[in-house]
Amino acid sequence: MSDRSDLLMLRDKLRAFAEARDWDQFHSPKNLSMALMVEVAELMEHFQWLTEAQTGNLDAGKKAVVAEELADILLYLVRLADKLDVDLKQAALHKLGKNAVKYPAEQVRGSAKKYSEY
Amino acid sequence: MSDRSDLLMLRDKLRAFAEARDWDQFHSPKNLSMALMVEVAELMEHFQWLTEAQTGNLDAGKKAVVAEELADILLYLVRLADKLDVDLKQAALHKLGKNAVKYPAEQVRGSAKKYSEY
Amino acid sequence: MSDRSDLLMLRDKLRAFAEARDWDQFHSPKNLSMALMVEVAELMEHFQWLTEAQTGNLDAGKKAVVAEELADILLYLVRLADKLDVDLKQAALHKLGKNAVKYPAEQVRGSAKKYSEY
Amino acid sequence: MSDRSDLLMLRDKLRAFAEARDWDQFHSPKNLSMALMVEVAELMEHFQWLTEAQTGNLDAGKKAVVAEELADILLYLVRLADKLDVDLKQAALHKLGKNAVKYPAEQVRGSAKKYSEY
């Protein structure tokens, strides 16, 4: 059943949502990538004038607003992956495996230097 | 067990990944929102000169590259939600409920006008 | 005099604006890059569900709104360049020269392939 | 003459550049807004793991790289404004005037709170 996987469950709900509204016609990957970007910017707007420490210590009201922005990002991401026929979970696990090779723990510990600089 | 939820499974793997590398110190929500944004831009770069139709019909090589960008986005999103102590799945379901009220199917069918214009 | 150069004129006005408000303390390049990004996203939001053709044919009301977004982007860009002590005009002319070498007209005519693919 | 205005001079050079390459066909405002966003993200990538203080104190090598990103941003912005038939200088001056009213110096001094919060 769909509740085995959060991501598939959300994918299915978003499919039904778009279908009920005949919005599939607007959901080209190009357009969805723009919508995704706009949502990330709305999140970032909350952080732009805060210090790093402040962003790690939001009050409850701000946190609720930020949670909604995170939701928007996830929803567009899931929808975009669906339209591209990409299995997000498999893609994420595959990438985690690549990252583990690219950034060996003993070599990069405590450093945020980009991979290419090693 | 963690495999009940994709998102919690990824959250746990990312926690371990950051801990093994002592990267937690760089993972302020502010910084992670920037990293998330950069990944979305890397995705978008693949689409910027393509038509909408072309982005819906990528060849296998391009699709593999794009899948990896989607993975990067999901990984940073999950990590960011964790640092903000936000339950992504609950947030997404909550937002879906709000969207259903905001965009009644019978009223918005076939139109991409923004909610505020109704 | 400053009015020989649009960019220097704007730089000076923005310096005075920030100084009068004691905002310099918030204007780290990191923060300004985030603010710049947010403004670009506000622009992009106007285009995300439009076709390419529609974005080239905005009505007067939409055009006025979009012009204001472009202004916000330019203002943050000029401010950011100032804080980084970069001469925007010189940098732009230098980059134009590099682009002319990187994309020889006779070789790339009519193609939007990225430089790296040649 | 064109050298009265940096922005018009760059606009004219970019027109000639696109025309020589037959790139006008790709330069819809929609596409250019995406390209602009990608350039801002490339800039931001340099800052994402740095502290605010570090971004205000780049070494010469980093500064040269960052200057080139700023140039890319300006070039796409000027091109986009041209395709939208917007006079960037006038738009910027107009917006500065509005900002002066929106953020009265005596009222906002030393605070980065957003206008809407006043």
Coordinates of C-alpha atoms in Angstrom, one line a residue:
Chain A
M1 CA 0.0 0.0 0.0
S2 CA 1.1 3.6 -0.7
D3 CA 1.9 4.2 3.0
R4 CA 4.9 2.1 2.8
S5 CA 6.7 5.0 1.1
D6 CA 6.2 8.7 2.0
L7 CA 7.4 9.8 -1.4
L8 CA 5.2 7.5 -3.4
M9 CA 2.2 8.5 -1.3
L10 CA 2.9 12.2 -1.9
R11 CA 3.5 11.5 -5.6
D12 CA 0.1 9.8 -5.9
K13 CA -1.7 12.6 -4.0
L14 CA -0.1 15.2 -6.2
R15 CA -1.1 13.3 -9.4
A16 CA -4.7 13.3 -8.2
F17 CA -4.5 17.0 -7.3
A18 CA -3.2 18.0 -10.7
E19 CA -5.6 15.8 -12.5
A20 CA -8.6 17.2 -10.7
R21 CA -7.6 20.7 -11.7
D22 CA -6.4 19.9 -15.2
W23 CA -3.0 21.4 -14.3
D24 CA -0.9 18.7 -15.9
Q25 CA -0.7 21.0 -19.0
F26 CA 1.4 23.5 -17.0
H27 CA 3.6 20.9 -15.4
S28 CA 6.5 20.7 -17.8
P29 CA 9.7 19.9 -16.0
K30 CA 10.9 23.4 -17.1
N31 CA 8.0 25.1 -15.4
L32 CA 8.2 22.9 -12.4
S33 CA 11.9 23.6 -11.9
M34 CA 11.1 27.3 -11.9
A35 CA 8.3 26.8 -9.3
L36 CA 10.6 24.8 -7.2
M37 CA 13.2 27.5 -7.3
V38 CA 10.7 30.1 -6.3
E39 CA 9.7 28.1 -3.2
V40 CA 13.4 27.7 -2.2
A41 CA 13.8 31.5 -2.5
E42 CA 10.7 32.0 -0.3
L43 CA 12.4 29.8 2.3
M44 CA 15.7 31.6 1.9
E45 CA 14.0 35.0 2.4
H46 CA 13.4 34.1 6.0
F47 CA 17.1 33.6 6.6
Q48 CA 18.8 36.3 4.5
W49 CA 19.3 38.9 7.2
L50 CA 19.6 36.4 10.1
T51 CA 22.9 35.1 11.4
E52 CA 23.7 31.5 11.1
A53 CA 23.0 31.0 14.8
Q54 CA 19.7 32.8 14.6
T55 CA 18.5 30.4 11.8
G56 CA 19.3 27.5 14.1
N57 CA 17.1 28.9 16.8
L58 CA 13.8 30.1 15.3
D59 CA 10.8 30.9 17.5
A60 CA 7.7 28.8 17.1
G61 CA 5.8 31.2 14.9
K62 CA 8.7 31.5 12.4
K63 CA 9.3 27.8 12.5
A64 CA 5.7 27.1 11.5
V65 CA 6.1 29.4 8.5
V66 CA 9.4 27.9 7.6
A67 CA 7.9 24.4 7.8
E68 CA 5.3 25.4 5.2
E69 CA 8.0 26.5 2.9
L70 CA 9.8 23.2 3.3
A71 CA 6.5 21.5 2.4
D72 CA 6.1 23.5 -0.7
I73 CA 9.6 22.6 -1.8
L74 CA 9.0 18.9 -1.2
L75 CA 5.7 18.9 -3.0
Y76 CA 7.2 20.5 -6.2
L77 CA 10.2 18.2 -6.0
V78 CA 8.1 15.1 -5.8
R79 CA 5.9 16.4 -8.7
L80 CA 8.9 17.2 -10.8
A81 CA 10.5 13.8 -10.2
D82 CA 7.2 12.2 -11.2
K83 CA 7.0 14.1 -14.5
L84 CA 10.6 13.1 -15.2
D85 CA 9.8 9.5 -14.3
V86 CA 12.6 9.5 -11.7
D87 CA 12.4 7.4 -8.5
L88 CA 13.5 9.9 -5.9
K89 CA 14.2 7.4 -3.2
Q90 CA 16.5 5.3 -5.5
A91 CA 18.1 8.4 -6.8
A92 CA 18.8 9.6 -3.3
L93 CA 20.3 6.3 -2.1
H94 CA 22.4 6.1 -5.2
K95 CA 23.7 9.7 -4.7
L96 CA 24.5 9.0 -1.0
G97 CA 26.6 6.0 -2.1
K98 CA 28.5 8.3 -4.5
N99 CA 29.0 11.0 -1.9
A100 CA 30.5 8.4 0.5
V101 CA 33.1 7.6 -2.1
K102 CA 33.7 11.2 -3.0
Y103 CA 34.1 12.5 0.5
P104 CA 35.9 9.8 2.6
A105 CA 35.3 10.6 6.2
E106 CA 38.9 10.4 7.3
Q107 CA 40.0 12.8 4.6
V108 CA 37.4 15.6 4.8
R109 CA 36.7 15.6 8.5
G110 CA 35.9 19.1 9.7
S111 CA 36.5 20.7 6.4
A112 CA 33.8 22.2 4.1
K113 CA 36.2 22.4 1.1
K114 CA 34.5 21.3 -2.0
Y115 CA 35.3 17.9 -3.4
S116 CA 37.1 19.3 -6.4
E117 CA 39.6 21.0 -4.1
Y118 CA 40.9 17.7 -2.7
Chain B
M1 CA 11.9 0.3 11.5
S2 CA 13.4 3.1 9.4
D3 CA 12.2 1.6 6.2
R4 CA 8.6 2.5 7.0
S5 CA 9.4 6.0 5.9
D6 CA 11.7 7.0 3.1
L7 CA 12.2 10.5 4.5
L8 CA 13.1 9.3 8.0
M9 CA 15.5 6.7 6.5
L10 CA 17.2 9.4 4.5
R11 CA 17.3 11.7 7.5
D12 CA 19.1 9.1 9.6
K13 CA 21.6 8.3 6.9
L14 CA 22.4 12.0 6.4
R15 CA 22.8 12.5 10.2
A16 CA 25.4 9.7 10.2
F17 CA 27.1 11.1 7.1
A18 CA 27.5 14.5 8.7
E19 CA 28.6 13.2 12.0
A20 CA 31.3 11.0 10.5
R21 CA 32.7 14.0 8.8
D22 CA 32.2 16.5 11.6
W23 CA 30.2 18.6 9.1
D24 CA 27.4 19.5 11.5
Q25 CA 29.2 22.7 12.3
F26 CA 28.6 23.9 8.7
H27 CA 25.0 22.9 8.6
S28 CA 23.2 26.0 9.9
P29 CA 19.8 26.3 8.2
K30 CA 21.1 29.5 6.6
N31 CA 24.0 27.6 4.9
L32 CA 21.8 24.6 4.0
S33 CA 19.2 26.8 2.4
M34 CA 22.0 28.2 0.2
A35 CA 23.3 24.8 -0.7
L36 CA 19.7 23.7 -1.5
M37 CA 19.3 26.7 -3.8
V38 CA 22.6 25.9 -5.6
E39 CA 21.4 22.4 -6.3
V40 CA 18.1 23.6 -7.7
A41 CA 20.0 25.9 -10.0
E42 CA 22.1 23.0 -11.2
L43 CA 19.0 21.2 -12.1
M44 CA 17.5 24.3 -13.8
E45 CA 20.7 24.8 -15.8
H46 CA 19.8 21.6 -17.8
F47 CA 16.4 23.1 -18.8
Q48 CA 17.2 26.8 -19.4
W49 CA 17.6 26.7 -23.2
L50 CA 15.2 23.8 -23.8
T51 CA 11.6 24.2 -24.8
E52 CA 9.0 23.0 -22.3
A53 CA 8.3 20.0 -24.6
Q54 CA 12.0 19.1 -24.7
T55 CA 12.2 19.1 -21.0
G56 CA 9.4 16.5 -20.9
N57 CA 11.3 14.2 -23.3
L58 CA 14.9 13.9 -22.2
D59 CA 17.1 11.2 -23.5
A60 CA 18.4 8.5 -21.2
G61 CA 21.8 10.2 -20.6
K62 CA 20.3 13.5 -19.7
K63 CA 17.7 11.9 -17.5
A64 CA 20.4 10.1 -15.5
V65 CA 22.2 13.4 -14.9
V66 CA 18.9 15.1 -14.0
A67 CA 18.0 12.3 -11.6
E68 CA 21.2 13.0 -9.7
E69 CA 20.4 16.7 -9.4
L70 CA 17.0 15.8 -8.0
A71 CA 18.7 13.5 -5.5
D72 CA 21.0 16.3 -4.4
I73 CA 18.0 18.5 -3.8
L74 CA 16.1 15.9 -1.8
L75 CA 19.2 15.2 0.3
Y76 CA 19.7 18.9 1.3
L77 CA 16.0 19.3 1.8
V78 CA 15.9 16.4 4.2
R79 CA 19.0 17.6 6.0
L80 CA 17.6 21.1 6.3
A81 CA 14.3 19.9 7.7
D82 CA 16.1 17.8 10.2
K83 CA 18.2 20.8 11.5
L84 CA 15.0 22.8 11.7
D85 CA 13.3 20.0 13.5
V86 CA 10.5 19.8 11.0
D87 CA 8.7 16.6 10.1
L88 CA 8.7 16.9 6.3
K89 CA 5.9 14.3 5.8
Q90 CA 3.5 16.0 8.2
A91 CA 4.3 19.4 6.8
A92 CA 3.7 18.2 3.2
L93 CA 0.4 16.6 4.2
H94 CA -0.7 19.7 6.0
K95 CA 0.2 21.9 3.1
L96 CA -1.7 19.6 0.6
G97 CA -4.8 20.0 2.8
K98 CA -4.4 23.8 2.7
N99 CA -3.9 23.8 -1.1
A100 CA -7.0 21.8 -1.6
V101 CA -9.0 24.5 0.2
K102 CA -7.1 27.4 -1.6
Y103 CA -7.5 26.0 -5.1
P104 CA -11.0 24.4 -5.3
A105 CA -10.9 22.1 -8.3
E106 CA -14.1 23.3 -9.9
Q107 CA -12.9 26.9 -9.6
V108 CA -9.4 26.7 -11.0
R109 CA -9.7 23.9 -13.5
G110 CA -7.4 24.5 -16.4
S111 CA -6.1 27.8 -15.1
A112 CA -2.6 28.5 -13.8
K113 CA -3.6 31.9 -12.3
K114 CA -2.2 32.3 -8.9
Y115 CA -4.4 31.9 -5.9
S116 CA -4.3 35.6 -5.1
E117 CA -5.8 36.5 -8.4
Y118 CA -9.0 34.6 -7.7
Chain C
M1 CA 31.5 63.3 -12.2
S2 CA 29.5 60.3 -11.0
D3 CA 26.9 60.8 -13.6
R4 CA 29.2 59.7 -16.4
S5 CA 28.5 56.1 -15.2
D6 CA 25.1 54.7 -14.3
L7 CA 26.7 52.0 -12.2
L8 CA 28.9 54.3 -10.2
M9 CA 26.0 56.7 -9.7
L10 CA 23.8 53.9 -8.3
R11 CA 26.7 52.6 -6.2
D12 CA 27.0 56.0 -4.5
K13 CA 23.3 56.4 -3.9
L14 CA 23.2 52.9 -2.4
R15 CA 26.1 53.7 -0.1
A16 CA 24.4 56.7 1.2
F17 CA 21.1 54.8 1.6
A18 CA 22.7 52.1 3.7
E19 CA 24.7 54.5 5.7
A20 CA 21.7 56.6 6.6
R21 CA 20.0 53.5 7.9
D22 CA 23.0 51.9 9.5
W23 CA 22.4 48.9 7.4
D24 CA 26.0 48.3 6.5
Q25 CA 26.2 45.8 9.3
F26 CA 23.8 43.5 7.5
H27 CA 25.4 43.8 4.1
S28 CA 27.9 41.0 4.1
P29 CA 28.4 39.5 0.6
K30 CA 26.9 36.3 1.9
N31 CA 23.7 38.0 2.9
L32 CA 23.6 40.2 -0.1
S33 CA 23.9 37.2 -2.4
M34 CA 20.9 35.7 -0.7
A35 CA 18.9 38.9 -1.1
L36 CA 19.9 39.1 -4.8
M37 CA 18.7 35.5 -5.3
V38 CA 15.4 36.3 -3.7
E39 CA 14.8 39.2 -6.0
V40 CA 15.6 37.1 -9.1
A41 CA 13.1 34.5 -7.8
E42 CA 10.5 37.2 -7.5
L43 CA 11.1 38.1 -11.1
M44 CA 11.0 34.4 -12.1
E45 CA 7.7 33.9 -10.3
H46 CA 6.0 36.1 -12.9
F47 CA 7.2 33.9 -15.7
Q48 CA 6.9 30.3 -14.3
W49 CA 3.5 29.4 -15.7
L50 CA 3.7 31.5 -18.9
T51 CA 5.0 30.2 -22.2
E52 CA 8.2 31.7 -23.6
A53 CA 6.1 33.6 -26.1
Q54 CA 3.9 35.1 -23.4
T55 CA 6.9 36.3 -21.5
G56 CA 8.0 38.2 -24.6
N57 CA 4.6 40.0 -24.8
L58 CA 3.6 41.2 -21.4
D59 CA 0.9 43.8 -21.0
A60 CA 1.7 47.2 -19.5
G61 CA 0.6 46.4 -16.0
K62 CA 2.7 43.3 -15.8
K63 CA 5.6 45.0 -17.5
A64 CA 5.6 47.7 -14.8
V65 CA 5.8 45.1 -12.1
V66 CA 8.5 43.2 -13.8
A67 CA 10.5 46.4 -14.3
E68 CA 10.5 46.9 -10.5
E69 CA 11.9 43.4 -10.0
L70 CA 14.6 44.1 -12.5
A71 CA 15.4 47.3 -10.5
D72 CA 15.7 45.4 -7.3
I73 CA 18.1 42.9 -8.9
L74 CA 20.3 45.7 -10.2
L75 CA 20.3 47.5 -6.9
Y76 CA 21.4 44.4 -4.9
L77 CA 24.0 43.5 -7.6
V78 CA 25.5 47.0 -7.5
R79 CA 25.6 47.0 -3.7
L80 CA 27.1 43.5 -3.6
A81 CA 29.8 44.5 -6.1
D82 CA 30.6 47.5 -4.0
K83 CA 31.0 45.5 -0.9
L84 CA 33.3 43.1 -2.8
D85 CA 35.2 46.0 -4.2
V86 CA 34.5 44.9 -7.8
D87 CA 34.2 47.3 -10.7
L88 CA 31.1 45.9 -12.4
K89 CA 31.7 47.7 -15.7
Q90 CA 35.2 46.5 -16.0
A91 CA 34.3 43.0 -15.0
A92 CA 31.4 42.9 -17.5
L93 CA 33.7 44.1 -20.4
H94 CA 36.3 41.6 -19.4
K95 CA 33.8 38.8 -19.4
L96 CA 32.3 39.9 -22.8
G97 CA 35.8 39.6 -24.2
K98 CA 36.2 36.1 -22.8
N99 CA 32.8 35.1 -24.1
A100 CA 33.7 36.2 -27.6
V101 CA 36.6 33.9 -27.6
K102 CA 34.7 31.0 -26.0
Y103 CA 31.8 31.2 -28.4
P104 CA 33.1 32.0 -31.9
A105 CA 30.2 33.3 -33.9
E106 CA 30.8 31.1 -36.9
Q107 CA 31.0 28.0 -34.7
V108 CA 28.0 28.4 -32.5
R109 CA 25.5 30.2 -34.8
G110 CA 22.0 29.2 -34.0
S111 CA 22.9 26.7 -31.3
A112 CA 22.4 27.0 -27.6
K113 CA 24.6 24.2 -26.7
K114 CA 26.8 25.0 -23.8
Y115 CA 30.4 25.9 -24.4
S116 CA 31.7 22.8 -22.8
E117 CA 29.9 20.6 -25.3
Y118 CA 31.9 22.1 -28.2
Chain D
M1 CA 27.4 58.5 -27.5
S2 CA 27.0 55.1 -25.9
D3 CA 29.8 55.7 -23.4
R4 CA 27.5 58.1 -21.5
S5 CA 25.8 55.1 -20.0
D6 CA 27.5 51.9 -18.9
L7 CA 24.2 50.1 -19.1
L8 CA 23.3 51.2 -22.6
M9 CA 26.8 50.4 -23.8
L10 CA 26.5 46.9 -22.4
R11 CA 23.0 46.5 -23.9
D12 CA 24.3 47.4 -27.3
K13 CA 27.3 45.0 -27.1
L14 CA 25.0 42.2 -26.0
R15 CA 22.6 42.9 -28.8
A16 CA 25.4 42.6 -31.3
F17 CA 26.8 39.5 -29.6
A18 CA 23.4 37.7 -29.8
E19 CA 22.8 38.8 -33.3
A20 CA 26.1 37.6 -34.6
R21 CA 25.3 34.1 -33.1
D22 CA 21.7 34.0 -34.0
W23 CA 20.9 33.5 -30.3
D24 CA 18.0 35.9 -30.2
Q25 CA 15.7 32.9 -30.7
F26 CA 16.7 31.5 -27.3
H27 CA 16.4 34.8 -25.5
S28 CA 12.8 34.8 -24.3
P29 CA 12.5 36.5 -21.0
K30 CA 11.5 33.2 -19.5
N31 CA 14.8 31.6 -20.6
L32 CA 16.9 34.6 -19.7
S33 CA 15.4 34.7 -16.2
M34 CA 16.5 31.1 -15.7
A35 CA 20.0 31.8 -17.0
L36 CA 20.2 34.8 -14.7
M37 CA 19.2 32.7 -11.7
V38 CA 21.8 30.1 -12.6
E39 CA 24.5 32.7 -12.6
V40 CA 23.4 34.0 -9.2
A41 CA 23.6 30.5 -7.8
E42 CA 27.1 30.1 -9.2
L43 CA 28.0 33.2 -7.2
M44 CA 26.3 32.0 -4.1
E45 CA 28.1 28.7 -4.3
H46 CA 31.3 30.5 -3.4
F47 CA 29.7 31.8 -0.2
Q48 CA 27.5 28.9 1.0
W49 CA 30.0 27.4 3.5
L50 CA 31.8 30.6 4.4
T51 CA 31.0 32.8 7.4
E52 CA 29.6 36.2 6.7
A53 CA 33.0 37.7 7.8
Q54 CA 34.9 35.4 5.4
T55 CA 32.8 36.5 2.5
G56 CA 33.8 40.1 3.3
N57 CA 37.5 39.2 3.2
L58 CA 38.1 37.1 0.1
D59 CA 41.7 36.5 -1.2
A60 CA 42.7 37.8 -4.6
G61 CA 42.2 34.6 -6.4
K62 CA 38.7 34.1 -5.1
K63 CA 37.8 37.7 -5.7
A64 CA 38.7 37.4 -9.4
V65 CA 36.5 34.4 -9.7
V66 CA 33.7 36.1 -7.9
A67 CA 34.1 39.2 -10.1
E68 CA 33.5 37.1 -13.1
E69 CA 30.2 35.7 -11.6
L70 CA 29.1 39.3 -10.9
A71 CA 29.8 40.1 -14.6
D72 CA 27.7 37.2 -15.8
I73 CA 24.8 38.3 -13.6
L74 CA 25.0 41.9 -15.0
L75 CA 25.2 40.7 -18.6
Y76 CA 22.1 38.5 -18.3
L77 CA 20.3 41.2 -16.4
V78 CA 21.0 43.8 -19.0
R79 CA 20.1 41.4 -21.8
L80 CA 16.8 40.5 -20.1
A81 CA 15.9 44.1 -19.5
D82 CA 16.5 44.8 -23.1
K83 CA 14.3 42.0 -24.3
L84 CA 11.6 43.3 -21.9
D85 CA 12.1 46.8 -23.2
V86 CA 12.8 48.1 -19.7
D87 CA 15.2 51.0 -19.0
L88 CA 17.2 49.6 -16.2
K89 CA 18.6 53.0 -15.0
Q90 CA 15.2 54.6 -14.9
A91 CA 13.7 51.6 -13.2
A92 CA 16.5 51.6 -10.6
L93 CA 16.2 55.3 -9.8
H94 CA 12.4 54.9 -9.5
K95 CA 12.8 52.0 -7.1
L96 CA 15.4 53.9 -5.0
G97 CA 12.8 56.6 -4.6
K98 CA 10.2 54.2 -3.5
N99 CA 12.6 52.5 -1.1
A100 CA 13.4 55.9 0.5
V101 CA 9.7 56.3 1.3
K102 CA 9.2 52.7 2.4
Y103 CA 12.2 52.7 4.8
P104 CA 12.4 56.1 6.5
A105 CA 15.9 56.4 7.8
E106 CA 14.9 57.5 11.3
Q107 CA 12.5 54.7 11.7
V108 CA 14.5 51.7 10.5
R109 CA 18.0 52.6 11.6
G110 CA 20.0 49.6 12.5
S111 CA 17.2 47.2 11.9
A112 CA 16.9 44.6 9.1
K113 CA 13.3 43.9 9.8
K114 CA 11.3 43.7 6.6
Y115 CA 9.2 46.7 5.6
S116 CA 6.0 44.8 6.1
E117 CA 6.8 44.3 9.8
Y118 CA 6.9 48.0 10.5

